[in-house]
Amino acid sequence: MKPLYSLAILILGLTSGGVQAQEHIPVATQKYEAGLSTLTVLDDRHDRGLEGLIWYPANAAEATSLDFESAVWVGSEVIRDADAAPGSFPLVVLSHGMFGNSRNQAWFAAEMARRGFVVAAVDHPGTSTWLRDPDQRRALWERPGDITRVIDFAVSPGALPVQVDPDQIFMAGHSLGGFTALALAGARYDAQRLERFCDTMPGELACGIFADWQIAQTPEDREQMQGDLADERIRAFAVFDLGGTQSFSDESLNKIDRPLIVFGAPIMNSGLTLDIESRALVMALPSGTFRYIEPATLSHFDFFNLCKPAGYEILAKELPGDEVVCEDGGSHRGGMHDLILDEVTAFFARSL
């Protein structure tokens, strides 16, 4: 499927001139099946258990099945608990958005596994679909820590059903997951900067959310949030229409020296404002470190799974207001997925 799109009103960083979709550069020399297993991070953090899923390259001959059944969402073909393909593979750690979960980008994870990557995703306690404890939500500094813990576990011998290369670690994050990715890349939370910004633009989404969640409201929390949360093992990042850019110091953004591919969504149906999020981010990053892509018809929810034909109507009836996540959620979204996958694969391949 070849999407029709108009790209990049802003061309900066690693690109020059008009942006076109990059030629697909496969990491693998062969196409794999996508294996799928549950993931439980085993470490000494009994106060913050991490559960999720892992997708990985498999050569198994067993029949595939859908990774989940839903009246709204289209699943991906996987082989559950398949034997992993031989060899050591790059690892991509996924971070979901606000009140999302480890299945939100299953389409991305399954296809990346077919292309030779291991993909791990967990449900972030406090900010996931089923784990909304306010104390864990307030401890937003734990989100980057979750990703670090996943990496620690994944590179431990025998921890996963597949072998990962500890020198080839990547990350992708959507929305609040993009915020998480930036913190791991070296961006530093700046409570005073966010306060000044929200004094002038109190209606912005991130201002309301961070205030409601009581982020960095005590000296102890502020110290934790403003600490160094970077993980130097991550070689490159994919940032999918992030939120919370204005909470990071310009100085720390300008010091990020690892490659980022940043997608901005100009169909602003999520409440995020592109000018103060993805566009502002790439203006603050040092030149030569990033690739920015802004397809004219990309929306915030195009990073979700495909929707079934009846998905929009089902959500409109059962969860009024949530149907927006399925707007243009069929073939158009499929085209956006093709673009995103090829761009991210090529971008990560250059760092291998």
PDB file of N, CA and C in Angstrom, residues 142-199:
ATOM      1  N   GLU A 142       8.941   7.908  37.102  1.00  0.00           N
ATOM      2  CA  GLU A 142       9.062   6.453  37.037  1.00  0.00           C
ATOM      3  C   GLU A 142       8.884   5.925  35.610  1.00  0.00           C
ATOM      4  N   ARG A 143       8.214   6.687  34.744  1.00  0.00           N
ATOM      5  CA  ARG A 143       7.996   6.202  33.373  1.00  0.00           C
ATOM      6  C   ARG A 143       9.326   5.919  32.652  1.00  0.00           C
ATOM      7  N   PRO A 144      10.255   6.867  32.586  1.00  0.00           N
ATOM      8  CA  PRO A 144      11.552   6.522  32.005  1.00  0.00           C
ATOM      9  C   PRO A 144      12.233   5.372  32.750  1.00  0.00           C
ATOM     10  N   GLY A 145      12.051   5.344  34.058  1.00  0.00           N
ATOM     11  CA  GLY A 145      12.615   4.247  34.834  1.00  0.00           C
ATOM     12  C   GLY A 145      12.055   2.899  34.429  1.00  0.00           C
ATOM     13  N   ASP A 146      10.761   2.865  34.050  1.00  0.00           N
ATOM     14  CA  ASP A 146      10.178   1.614  33.566  1.00  0.00           C
ATOM     15  C   ASP A 146      10.931   1.104  32.343  1.00  0.00           C
ATOM     16  N   ILE A 147      11.253   2.016  31.419  1.00  0.00           N
ATOM     17  CA  ILE A 147      11.946   1.620  30.199  1.00  0.00           C
ATOM     18  C   ILE A 147      13.352   1.113  30.524  1.00  0.00           C
ATOM     19  N   THR A 148      14.031   1.795  31.420  1.00  0.00           N
ATOM     20  CA  THR A 148      15.355   1.333  31.847  1.00  0.00           C
ATOM     21  C   THR A 148      15.270  -0.054  32.461  1.00  0.00           C
ATOM     22  N   ARG A 149      14.238  -0.307  33.244  1.00  0.00           N
ATOM     23  CA  ARG A 149      14.073  -1.634  33.853  1.00  0.00           C
ATOM     24  C   ARG A 149      13.794  -2.702  32.799  1.00  0.00           C
ATOM     25  N   VAL A 150      13.010  -2.362  31.807  1.00  0.00           N
ATOM     26  CA  VAL A 150      12.759  -3.316  30.720  1.00  0.00           C
ATOM     27  C   VAL A 150      14.068  -3.666  30.015  1.00  0.00           C
ATOM     28  N   ILE A 151      14.891  -2.658  29.741  1.00  0.00           N
ATOM     29  CA  ILE A 151      16.177  -2.916  29.087  1.00  0.00           C
ATOM     30  C   ILE A 151      17.065  -3.780  29.966  1.00  0.00           C
ATOM     31  N   ASP A 152      17.154  -3.439  31.261  1.00  0.00           N
ATOM     32  CA  ASP A 152      17.952  -4.236  32.192  1.00  0.00           C
ATOM     33  C   ASP A 152      17.541  -5.704  32.130  1.00  0.00           C
ATOM     34  N   PHE A 153      16.235  -5.929  32.138  1.00  0.00           N
ATOM     35  CA  PHE A 153      15.726  -7.301  32.131  1.00  0.00           C
ATOM     36  C   PHE A 153      16.004  -7.976  30.792  1.00  0.00           C
ATOM     37  N   ALA A 154      15.763  -7.248  29.704  1.00  0.00           N
ATOM     38  CA  ALA A 154      15.875  -7.836  28.370  1.00  0.00           C
ATOM     39  C   ALA A 154      17.290  -8.290  28.036  1.00  0.00           C
ATOM     40  N   VAL A 155      18.285  -7.565  28.535  1.00  0.00           N
ATOM     41  CA  VAL A 155      19.666  -7.928  28.218  1.00  0.00           C
ATOM     42  C   VAL A 155      20.226  -8.959  29.188  1.00  0.00           C
ATOM     43  N   SER A 156      19.448  -9.349  30.191  1.00  0.00           N
ATOM     44  CA  SER A 156      19.884 -10.395  31.111  1.00  0.00           C
ATOM     45  C   SER A 156      19.831 -11.741  30.396  1.00  0.00           C
ATOM     46  N   PRO A 157      20.872 -12.561  30.495  1.00  0.00           N
ATOM     47  CA  PRO A 157      20.892 -13.847  29.789  1.00  0.00           C
ATOM     48  C   PRO A 157      19.700 -14.725  30.148  1.00  0.00           C
ATOM     49  N   GLY A 158      18.988 -15.185  29.129  1.00  0.00           N
ATOM     50  CA  GLY A 158      17.882 -16.112  29.336  1.00  0.00           C
ATOM     51  C   GLY A 158      16.589 -15.487  29.796  1.00  0.00           C
ATOM     52  N   ALA A 159      16.539 -14.161  29.928  1.00  0.00           N
ATOM     53  CA  ALA A 159      15.321 -13.527  30.443  1.00  0.00           C
ATOM     54  C   ALA A 159      14.183 -13.574  29.437  1.00  0.00           C
ATOM     55  N   LEU A 160      14.491 -13.447  28.168  1.00  0.00           N
ATOM     56  CA  LEU A 160      13.478 -13.415  27.117  1.00  0.00           C
ATOM     57  C   LEU A 160      13.529 -14.692  26.286  1.00  0.00           C
ATOM     58  N   PRO A 161      12.467 -14.964  25.540  1.00  0.00           N
ATOM     59  CA  PRO A 161      12.475 -16.143  24.664  1.00  0.00           C
ATOM     60  C   PRO A 161      13.310 -15.947  23.407  1.00  0.00           C
ATOM     61  N   VAL A 162      13.992 -14.814  23.294  1.00  0.00           N
ATOM     62  CA  VAL A 162      14.805 -14.473  22.138  1.00  0.00           C
ATOM     63  C   VAL A 162      16.038 -13.732  22.626  1.00  0.00           C
ATOM     64  N   GLN A 163      17.121 -13.832  21.887  1.00  0.00           N
ATOM     65  CA  GLN A 163      18.346 -13.159  22.284  1.00  0.00           C
ATOM     66  C   GLN A 163      18.383 -11.768  21.681  1.00  0.00           C
ATOM     67  N   VAL A 164      18.668 -10.762  22.514  1.00  0.00           N
ATOM     68  CA  VAL A 164      18.802  -9.391  22.022  1.00  0.00           C
ATOM     69  C   VAL A 164      20.255  -8.971  22.090  1.00  0.00           C
ATOM     70  N   ASP A 165      20.607  -8.061  21.182  1.00  0.00           N
ATOM     71  CA  ASP A 165      21.954  -7.510  21.150  1.00  0.00           C
ATOM     72  C   ASP A 165      22.008  -6.307  22.084  1.00  0.00           C
ATOM     73  N   PRO A 166      22.767  -6.365  23.165  1.00  0.00           N
ATOM     74  CA  PRO A 166      22.781  -5.256  24.126  1.00  0.00           C
ATOM     75  C   PRO A 166      23.383  -3.972  23.567  1.00  0.00           C
ATOM     76  N   ASP A 167      24.030  -4.045  22.414  1.00  0.00           N
ATOM     77  CA  ASP A 167      24.609  -2.854  21.801  1.00  0.00           C
ATOM     78  C   ASP A 167      23.714  -2.258  20.722  1.00  0.00           C
ATOM     79  N   GLN A 168      22.524  -2.826  20.547  1.00  0.00           N
ATOM     80  CA  GLN A 168      21.599  -2.339  19.527  1.00  0.00           C
ATOM     81  C   GLN A 168      20.211  -2.147  20.149  1.00  0.00           C
ATOM     82  N   ILE A 169      20.084  -1.094  20.934  1.00  0.00           N
ATOM     83  CA  ILE A 169      18.850  -0.828  21.666  1.00  0.00           C
ATOM     84  C   ILE A 169      18.253   0.488  21.175  1.00  0.00           C
ATOM     85  N   PHE A 170      16.955   0.478  20.898  1.00  0.00           N
ATOM     86  CA  PHE A 170      16.235   1.631  20.375  1.00  0.00           C
ATOM     87  C   PHE A 170      14.957   1.829  21.194  1.00  0.00           C
ATOM     88  N   MET A 171      14.310   2.969  20.972  1.00  0.00           N
ATOM     89  CA  MET A 171      13.065   3.243  21.680  1.00  0.00           C
ATOM     90  C   MET A 171      12.105   3.990  20.776  1.00  0.00           C
ATOM     91  N   ALA A 172      10.803   3.700  20.941  1.00  0.00           N
ATOM     92  CA  ALA A 172       9.744   4.453  20.274  1.00  0.00           C
ATOM     93  C   ALA A 172       8.684   4.784  21.308  1.00  0.00           C
ATOM     94  N   GLY A 173       8.127   6.003  21.222  1.00  0.00           N
ATOM     95  CA  GLY A 173       7.103   6.411  22.174  1.00  0.00           C
ATOM     96  C   GLY A 173       6.068   7.300  21.532  1.00  0.00           C
ATOM     97  N   HIS A 174       4.807   7.080  21.888  1.00  0.00           N
ATOM     98  CA  HIS A 174       3.693   7.859  21.343  1.00  0.00           C
ATOM     99  C   HIS A 174       3.128   8.785  22.408  1.00  0.00           C
ATOM    100  N   SER A 175       2.951  10.064  22.086  1.00  0.00           N
ATOM    101  CA  SER A 175       2.282  11.021  22.963  1.00  0.00           C
ATOM    102  C   SER A 175       3.045  11.144  24.282  1.00  0.00           C
ATOM    103  N   LEU A 176       2.462  10.729  25.404  1.00  0.00           N
ATOM    104  CA  LEU A 176       3.199  10.743  26.663  1.00  0.00           C
ATOM    105  C   LEU A 176       4.393   9.793  26.594  1.00  0.00           C
ATOM    106  N   GLY A 177       4.300   8.788  25.741  1.00  0.00           N
ATOM    107  CA  GLY A 177       5.458   7.928  25.491  1.00  0.00           C
ATOM    108  C   GLY A 177       6.575   8.670  24.793  1.00  0.00           C
ATOM    109  N   GLY A 178       6.228   9.673  23.973  1.00  0.00           N
ATOM    110  CA  GLY A 178       7.242  10.525  23.363  1.00  0.00           C
ATOM    111  C   GLY A 178       7.932  11.397  24.399  1.00  0.00           C
ATOM    112  N   PHE A 179       7.164  11.912  25.352  1.00  0.00           N
ATOM    113  CA  PHE A 179       7.722  12.633  26.502  1.00  0.00           C
ATOM    114  C   PHE A 179       8.709  11.730  27.236  1.00  0.00           C
ATOM    115  N   THR A 180       8.319  10.481  27.450  1.00  0.00           N
ATOM    116  CA  THR A 180       9.171   9.504  28.126  1.00  0.00           C
ATOM    117  C   THR A 180      10.456   9.282  27.347  1.00  0.00           C
ATOM    118  N   ALA A 181      10.346   9.182  26.024  1.00  0.00           N
ATOM    119  CA  ALA A 181      11.522   8.978  25.183  1.00  0.00           C
ATOM    120  C   ALA A 181      12.498  10.145  25.304  1.00  0.00           C
ATOM    121  N   LEU A 182      11.976  11.381  25.308  1.00  0.00           N
ATOM    122  CA  LEU A 182      12.864  12.534  25.413  1.00  0.00           C
ATOM    123  C   LEU A 182      13.635  12.539  26.730  1.00  0.00           C
ATOM    124  N   ALA A 183      12.966  12.175  27.823  1.00  0.00           N
ATOM    125  CA  ALA A 183      13.651  12.113  29.107  1.00  0.00           C
ATOM    126  C   ALA A 183      14.793  11.103  29.059  1.00  0.00           C
ATOM    127  N   LEU A 184      14.571   9.991  28.387  1.00  0.00           N
ATOM    128  CA  LEU A 184      15.606   8.970  28.271  1.00  0.00           C
ATOM    129  C   LEU A 184      16.721   9.392  27.329  1.00  0.00           C
ATOM    130  N   ALA A 185      16.413  10.328  26.424  1.00  0.00           N
ATOM    131  CA  ALA A 185      17.430  10.855  25.511  1.00  0.00           C
ATOM    132  C   ALA A 185      18.274  11.942  26.159  1.00  0.00           C
ATOM    133  N   GLY A 186      17.854  12.424  27.325  1.00  0.00           N
ATOM    134  CA  GLY A 186      18.624  13.435  28.035  1.00  0.00           C
ATOM    135  C   GLY A 186      17.908  14.740  28.298  1.00  0.00           C
ATOM    136  N   ALA A 187      16.659  14.885  27.850  1.00  0.00           N
ATOM    137  CA  ALA A 187      15.897  16.097  28.164  1.00  0.00           C
ATOM    138  C   ALA A 187      15.618  16.149  29.662  1.00  0.00           C
ATOM    139  N   ARG A 188      15.707  17.343  30.250  1.00  0.00           N
ATOM    140  CA  ARG A 188      15.529  17.507  31.694  1.00  0.00           C
ATOM    141  C   ARG A 188      14.279  18.333  31.972  1.00  0.00           C
ATOM    142  N   TYR A 189      13.427  17.789  32.825  1.00  0.00           N
ATOM    143  CA  TYR A 189      12.211  18.480  33.241  1.00  0.00           C
ATOM    144  C   TYR A 189      12.580  19.789  33.932  1.00  0.00           C
ATOM    145  N   ASP A 190      11.841  20.848  33.608  1.00  0.00           N
ATOM    146  CA  ASP A 190      12.091  22.174  34.167  1.00  0.00           C
ATOM    147  C   ASP A 190      10.757  22.712  34.680  1.00  0.00           C
ATOM    148  N   ALA A 191      10.523  22.535  35.976  1.00  0.00           N
ATOM    149  CA  ALA A 191       9.235  22.899  36.558  1.00  0.00           C
ATOM    150  C   ALA A 191       8.951  24.390  36.418  1.00  0.00           C
ATOM    151  N   GLN A 192       9.943  25.230  36.593  1.00  0.00           N
ATOM    152  CA  GLN A 192       9.730  26.672  36.485  1.00  0.00           C
ATOM    153  C   GLN A 192       9.384  27.080  35.057  1.00  0.00           C
ATOM    154  N   ARG A 193      10.032  26.467  34.096  1.00  0.00           N
ATOM    155  CA  ARG A 193       9.707  26.802  32.713  1.00  0.00           C
ATOM    156  C   ARG A 193       8.255  26.429  32.398  1.00  0.00           C
ATOM    157  N   LEU A 194       7.828  25.252  32.841  1.00  0.00           N
ATOM    158  CA  LEU A 194       6.453  24.841  32.581  1.00  0.00           C
ATOM    159  C   LEU A 194       5.475  25.777  33.287  1.00  0.00           C
ATOM    160  N   GLU A 195       5.792  26.189  34.500  1.00  0.00           N
ATOM    161  CA  GLU A 195       4.913  27.108  35.219  1.00  0.00           C
ATOM    162  C   GLU A 195       4.776  28.427  34.473  1.00  0.00           C
ATOM    163  N   ARG A 196       5.883  28.948  33.969  1.00  0.00           N
ATOM    164  CA  ARG A 196       5.821  30.203  33.214  1.00  0.00           C
ATOM    165  C   ARG A 196       4.999  30.037  31.944  1.00  0.00           C
ATOM    166  N   PHE A 197       5.200  28.933  31.266  1.00  0.00           N
ATOM    167  CA  PHE A 197       4.450  28.684  30.048  1.00  0.00           C
ATOM    168  C   PHE A 197       2.959  28.579  30.341  1.00  0.00           C
ATOM    169  N   CYS A 198       2.598  27.842  31.378  1.00  0.00           N
ATOM    170  CA  CYS A 198       1.183  27.629  31.699  1.00  0.00           C
ATOM    171  C   CYS A 198       0.523  28.888  32.241  1.00  0.00           C
ATOM    172  N   ASP A 199       1.299  29.793  32.817  1.00  0.00           N
ATOM    173  CA  ASP A 199       0.737  31.082  33.229  1.00  0.00           C
ATOM    174  C   ASP A 199       0.243  31.876  32.022  1.00  0.00           C
TER     175      ASP A 199
END
